[in-house]
């Protein structure tokens, strides 16, 4: 009779009291006897659906989304009015452009969705192998169910989120790449290991028991457990990456279908959530002969969908999240939409033009009834009213007339502008990706555009928030020196591509006790997360050395190599033991009991190890602010002096401490850690509290100093951004001295910059910190307000004329400012602090937590005037500020790709930010601003003659233009030239833009879409529209325009006006173009030629589907008159004359400025940079956009 399996009690599994929000998964979907009361949960299937539409809902859903746009909905209403009300124009005139816009957008979105459907089918229909009834069963990926055991072979992608059960490799390792998840192409190593080595004997009991079960007839024997089963400590989450993972040791030997199928286990884990680096669960393994074994599960146990198995023949895993509940799917279900300032301006302009439209309709409706107040005008003899018209209510008639005028003038709203803007943004984003200057040979990648909606925002940035490590610096660490008990040891070893290089002999400055030296070096070899990669490892160049160190943190590799130069070599982890070769070439082994992981709050990590003699030691390393409060006070002074000096030199410092743990204390600590690791709820908080309790009363050994070299051209980039009027803030977690040194090196702070400090050190001089903080804030504000004027524009100019100020603040002081007590003296801390920041040319925020970085960005975003913010960083701790800012830039650095994946744009190096903003951003903004203004301009030119015509036709709603012209104006005749201009125009050469950053200030503050430029374009359109109409009107005062005495009619009148209109607005764009290509020539002259061809074609054929052939032979007959030719040419010249005159005046001023500049340059030999004013004088943006 079989023994019923035992189950863990509530006391055995911590967190049992809070089971809400978890799921239970049976491995292999085998029910566990004794759990009949369990209610089965329903899980989604493994189908991935990234598409928005289906065949059945595409039409209604797409139409609904498109008509949510104001302009599309407006034109739909106009079309319905034309259909239901007797309007002067055919419904085709508004319906066809609307249909064109809707159709183009629908085709674009439908094609994109079809691509998503195709990609989904490739994934959903891919072949996978499931273990069912001890056999490999071939299935489609979409048919995987939660609980299925999946076999994945080398170079295959994981079809869902799996808990790793076993690997066929002899040492239990499993290599994966996660490029599709976080963009990293390097391998992660997943180890078949348990949480701590004392579980190993229990694991062997489980395996032996399973082996006995397998020895029954018809069963296949298990593979022999390897004596060299490897395992690893948890990763150092310095950058949010998981470099090393765990699998369940208790199932490591189950490497066949038969053995896996006999496994009886249940997994309890949290419900799906999108964080790639967080997972909480536990697995209970049931057996007939031994007690139920419970193991904790974390992110190190989880194989994510989308990752790829590398250099491992096969693995077995159990599906815990499938389909749209996988972490990959949850991460790609939409980010918050960012809107650019240009979009807001477009909406504001639409409101203005809608008001103009309503005004025109109201004026014409009113004047119509004033005109009809005379009986003869109301009902002339040739146009008698019907009985129905006489009986119609006057109010209803006035309303329908108002709607008719709305329809007549509706083309003042540019419906096609949205499509053109979308195309401009989408096509324009390719220029960033194609820019060869952004290509980095080291990583063999260039820039990447994750969203094209913010291209123009790159030209409007006011504040730049940048990380330090990996962004301004290389994140390539070089071991410089260390101190042990206050004694300095200097040596140079550089971490570069995993190879050690020594520059000169080691230098000793006095020496500490030999035992203390060895203890310090052992700490460097033991307290880390470095792993060994042999030469045959995957995804890396073959090294000449025997092995290579790999880690998520370059600091750790530099420290391990630094210890090696002093005679202690880390040899790797084997069978749960860390092997170290000492100075005497002896191999020491330490049993790794626990790892207390690093996090950004604790700012330290620790390991608990057991020596060969049985002693239990804790080694800890971390930031000085985190370690000093936890060691004995008398040990701090000597080491603190070294740490502060190294920080002033710009080095990154870490302090090292240790303590001995008594066996009885370890038993208590061990049980607490196991209990916390088994918790399903609040696991991180419980572990943090235990870590905090363990890491107390330590003994300080010494400190290390590593150098993080400044990135190439980082200083020049900072200098250029400063010259462009941008305020650069550095937000870093480093200590103040290190960050300050880096800021001087990258020229954020100049030698003449006066620094204002708001740090813990400056406010601790007083007993009451808040009072001292308030005094400093008031003092700094008075100094800055006295130095600088109030105007923001004059402030930018004053930066180079007055004393420059920089502000330094740390995280604790910022918290004090943001969370100050609300008494009368301190309730305005935040307001005063912001006033100080606005007057400083640069700000350094040190000791910042990731959340504080986002708080600072949000605080600046909400300033008066809503300045545009940009954040740039390379690590996972920068993601929060990248998402918070208007524009987020990710660096493809050494701390993973989380920042690049969550950003709007990603570039390989910080230096690329210069060209991205000063050149691409400048041009993108100028192009799209000109596009927006031009669209409203040409539509006002189009409709104003129609409005004026009503004064000469008794407000009868008679259209001036033919229906074909109304329909084709925005679609065909004037659309391509402005699109080509908005993609290709370079009003200033790119080299000039990058060499003279001051040009950037000319367009900041949305300068080209302010009220001044808008009024300029509006009045220009009004002038030209008036010239079109009255010029043609005076031409028609002649009794006859043809030699045969025939008189032109109203359609000839409208055609002349329309011809002058098309040529004028197109030639206006030609005048604005500064950068001509064959594409510009083709679309500009081709559009004019197409108009002429279409007019001949449209009027040269009798169309059977038209009831009235009113345009028949009109265009050809019109051009047969010499007077008409002369009139058209003259009216075009008169319309463009103000523009031509303005260009002439600007050229005269340009030459004068050049002469004055030459004189100044000759008299001032120190002036090396030429003035940019002459270039601006001949640019269109300076000539006619910025008043």
mmCIF file with all atom_site columns, N, CA, C and O in Angstrom, residues 93-111:
data_model
loop_
_atom_site.group_PDB
_atom_site.id
_atom_site.type_symbol
_atom_site.label_atom_id
_atom_site.label_alt_id
_atom_site.label_comp_id
_atom_site.label_asym_id
_atom_site.label_entity_id
_atom_site.label_seq_id
_atom_site.pdbx_PDB_ins_code
_atom_site.Cartn_x
_atom_site.Cartn_y
_atom_site.Cartn_z
_atom_site.occupancy
_atom_site.B_iso_or_equiv
_atom_site.pdbx_formal_charge
_atom_site.auth_seq_id
_atom_site.auth_comp_id
_atom_site.auth_asym_id
_atom_site.auth_atom_id
_atom_site.pdbx_PDB_model_num
ATOM 1  N N  . UNK A 1 93  ? -16.912 66.618 -52.769 1.00 0.00 ? 93  UNK A N  1
ATOM 2  C CA . UNK A 1 93  ? -15.810 67.546 -52.504 1.00 0.00 ? 93  UNK A CA 1
ATOM 3  C C  . UNK A 1 93  ? -15.196 67.350 -51.127 1.00 0.00 ? 93  UNK A C  1
ATOM 4  O O  . UNK A 1 93  ? -13.994 67.533 -50.945 1.00 0.00 ? 93  UNK A O  1
ATOM 5  N N  . UNK A 1 94  ? -16.011 67.011 -50.139 1.00 0.00 ? 94  UNK A N  1
ATOM 6  C CA . UNK A 1 94  ? -15.461 66.721 -48.820 1.00 0.00 ? 94  UNK A CA 1
ATOM 7  C C  . UNK A 1 94  ? -15.367 65.225 -48.573 1.00 0.00 ? 94  UNK A C  1
ATOM 8  O O  . UNK A 1 94  ? -14.502 64.766 -47.823 1.00 0.00 ? 94  UNK A O  1
ATOM 9  N N  . UNK A 1 95  ? -16.238 64.464 -49.200 1.00 0.00 ? 95  UNK A N  1
ATOM 10 C CA . UNK A 1 95  ? -16.229 63.017 -48.988 1.00 0.00 ? 95  UNK A CA 1
ATOM 11 C C  . UNK A 1 95  ? -15.014 62.337 -49.577 1.00 0.00 ? 95  UNK A C  1
ATOM 12 O O  . UNK A 1 95  ? -14.431 61.445 -48.958 1.00 0.00 ? 95  UNK A O  1
ATOM 13 N N  . UNK A 1 96  ? -14.601 62.768 -50.771 1.00 0.00 ? 96  UNK A N  1
ATOM 14 C CA . UNK A 1 96  ? -13.464 62.116 -51.427 1.00 0.00 ? 96  UNK A CA 1
ATOM 15 C C  . UNK A 1 96  ? -12.152 62.377 -50.680 1.00 0.00 ? 96  UNK A C  1
ATOM 16 O O  . UNK A 1 96  ? -11.386 61.432 -50.440 1.00 0.00 ? 96  UNK A O  1
ATOM 17 N N  . UNK A 1 97  ? -11.820 63.630 -50.288 1.00 0.00 ? 97  UNK A N  1
ATOM 18 C CA . UNK A 1 97  ? -10.598 63.820 -49.481 1.00 0.00 ? 97  UNK A CA 1
ATOM 19 C C  . UNK A 1 97  ? -10.645 63.051 -48.166 1.00 0.00 ? 97  UNK A C  1
ATOM 20 O O  . UNK A 1 97  ? -9.645  62.465 -47.749 1.00 0.00 ? 97  UNK A O  1
ATOM 21 N N  . UNK A 1 98  ? -11.832 63.056 -47.531 1.00 0.00 ? 98  UNK A N  1
ATOM 22 C CA . UNK A 1 98  ? -11.954 62.311 -46.287 1.00 0.00 ? 98  UNK A CA 1
ATOM 23 C C  . UNK A 1 98  ? -11.757 60.817 -46.535 1.00 0.00 ? 98  UNK A C  1
ATOM 24 O O  . UNK A 1 98  ? -11.054 60.131 -45.783 1.00 0.00 ? 98  UNK A O  1
ATOM 25 N N  . UNK A 1 99  ? -12.350 60.327 -47.609 1.00 0.00 ? 99  UNK A N  1
ATOM 26 C CA . UNK A 1 99  ? -12.203 58.914 -47.967 1.00 0.00 ? 99  UNK A CA 1
ATOM 27 C C  . UNK A 1 99  ? -10.743 58.583 -48.251 1.00 0.00 ? 99  UNK A C  1
ATOM 28 O O  . UNK A 1 99  ? -10.244 57.529 -47.861 1.00 0.00 ? 99  UNK A O  1
ATOM 29 N N  . UNK A 1 100 ? -10.053 59.509 -48.928 1.00 0.00 ? 100 UNK A N  1
ATOM 30 C CA . UNK A 1 100 ? -8.642  59.299 -49.238 1.00 0.00 ? 100 UNK A CA 1
ATOM 31 C C  . UNK A 1 100 ? -7.819  59.211 -47.961 1.00 0.00 ? 100 UNK A C  1
ATOM 32 O O  . UNK A 1 100 ? -6.999  58.301 -47.794 1.00 0.00 ? 100 UNK A O  1
ATOM 33 N N  . UNK A 1 101 ? -8.039  60.152 -47.037 1.00 0.00 ? 101 UNK A N  1
ATOM 34 C CA . UNK A 1 101 ? -7.284  60.161 -45.780 1.00 0.00 ? 101 UNK A CA 1
ATOM 35 C C  . UNK A 1 101 ? -7.574  58.908 -44.965 1.00 0.00 ? 101 UNK A C  1
ATOM 36 O O  . UNK A 1 101 ? -6.668  58.239 -44.460 1.00 0.00 ? 101 UNK A O  1
ATOM 37 N N  . UNK A 1 102 ? -8.848  58.574 -44.845 1.00 0.00 ? 102 UNK A N  1
ATOM 38 C CA . UNK A 1 102 ? -9.240  57.401 -44.065 1.00 0.00 ? 102 UNK A CA 1
ATOM 39 C C  . UNK A 1 102 ? -8.679  56.127 -44.708 1.00 0.00 ? 102 UNK A C  1
ATOM 40 O O  . UNK A 1 102 ? -8.178  55.227 -44.017 1.00 0.00 ? 102 UNK A O  1
ATOM 41 N N  . UNK A 1 103 ? -8.750  56.064 -46.033 1.00 0.00 ? 103 UNK A N  1
ATOM 42 C CA . UNK A 1 103 ? -8.283  54.860 -46.728 1.00 0.00 ? 103 UNK A CA 1
ATOM 43 C C  . UNK A 1 103 ? -6.780  54.687 -46.592 1.00 0.00 ? 103 UNK A C  1
ATOM 44 O O  . UNK A 1 103 ? -6.295  53.586 -46.305 1.00 0.00 ? 103 UNK A O  1
ATOM 45 N N  . UNK A 1 104 ? -6.024  55.788 -46.802 1.00 0.00 ? 104 UNK A N  1
ATOM 46 C CA . UNK A 1 104 ? -4.562  55.696 -46.684 1.00 0.00 ? 104 UNK A CA 1
ATOM 47 C C  . UNK A 1 104 ? -4.168  55.265 -45.271 1.00 0.00 ? 104 UNK A C  1
ATOM 48 O O  . UNK A 1 104 ? -3.317  54.380 -45.079 1.00 0.00 ? 104 UNK A O  1
ATOM 49 N N  . UNK A 1 105 ? -4.790  55.887 -44.288 1.00 0.00 ? 105 UNK A N  1
ATOM 50 C CA . UNK A 1 105 ? -4.483  55.531 -42.904 1.00 0.00 ? 105 UNK A CA 1
ATOM 51 C C  . UNK A 1 105 ? -4.875  54.090 -42.605 1.00 0.00 ? 105 UNK A C  1
ATOM 52 O O  . UNK A 1 105 ? -4.143  53.352 -41.942 1.00 0.00 ? 105 UNK A O  1
ATOM 53 N N  . UNK A 1 106 ? -6.039  53.668 -43.100 1.00 0.00 ? 106 UNK A N  1
ATOM 54 C CA . UNK A 1 106 ? -6.504  52.299 -42.861 1.00 0.00 ? 106 UNK A CA 1
ATOM 55 C C  . UNK A 1 106 ? -5.585  51.282 -43.534 1.00 0.00 ? 106 UNK A C  1
ATOM 56 O O  . UNK A 1 106 ? -5.274  50.228 -42.953 1.00 0.00 ? 106 UNK A O  1
ATOM 57 N N  . UNK A 1 107 ? -5.136  51.596 -44.756 1.00 0.00 ? 107 UNK A N  1
ATOM 58 C CA . UNK A 1 107 ? -4.219  50.682 -45.447 1.00 0.00 ? 107 UNK A CA 1
ATOM 59 C C  . UNK A 1 107 ? -2.908  50.572 -44.679 1.00 0.00 ? 107 UNK A C  1
ATOM 60 O O  . UNK A 1 107 ? -2.376  49.469 -44.478 1.00 0.00 ? 107 UNK A O  1
ATOM 61 N N  . UNK A 1 108 ? -2.389  51.712 -44.228 1.00 0.00 ? 108 UNK A N  1
ATOM 62 C CA . UNK A 1 108 ? -1.141  51.705 -43.454 1.00 0.00 ? 108 UNK A CA 1
ATOM 63 C C  . UNK A 1 108 ? -1.302  50.882 -42.170 1.00 0.00 ? 108 UNK A C  1
ATOM 64 O O  . UNK A 1 108 ? -0.487  50.009 -41.871 1.00 0.00 ? 108 UNK A O  1
ATOM 65 N N  . UNK A 1 109 ? -2.364  51.153 -41.420 1.00 0.00 ? 109 UNK A N  1
ATOM 66 C CA . UNK A 1 109 ? -2.565  50.434 -40.168 1.00 0.00 ? 109 UNK A CA 1
ATOM 67 C C  . UNK A 1 109 ? -2.923  48.971 -40.417 1.00 0.00 ? 109 UNK A C  1
ATOM 68 O O  . UNK A 1 109 ? -2.531  48.089 -39.653 1.00 0.00 ? 109 UNK A O  1
ATOM 69 N N  . UNK A 1 110 ? -3.670  48.707 -41.489 1.00 0.00 ? 110 UNK A N  1
ATOM 70 C CA . UNK A 1 110 ? -4.003  47.329 -41.818 1.00 0.00 ? 110 UNK A CA 1
ATOM 71 C C  . UNK A 1 110 ? -2.778  46.530 -42.208 1.00 0.00 ? 110 UNK A C  1
ATOM 72 O O  . UNK A 1 110 ? -2.635  45.365 -41.819 1.00 0.00 ? 110 UNK A O  1
ATOM 73 N N  . UNK A 1 111 ? -1.884  47.147 -42.981 1.00 0.00 ? 111 UNK A N  1
ATOM 74 C CA . UNK A 1 111 ? -0.654  46.452 -43.379 1.00 0.00 ? 111 UNK A CA 1
ATOM 75 C C  . UNK A 1 111 ? 0.210   46.158 -42.159 1.00 0.00 ? 111 UNK A C  1
ATOM 76 O O  . UNK A 1 111 ? 0.755   45.051 -42.014 1.00 0.00 ? 111 UNK A O  1
#
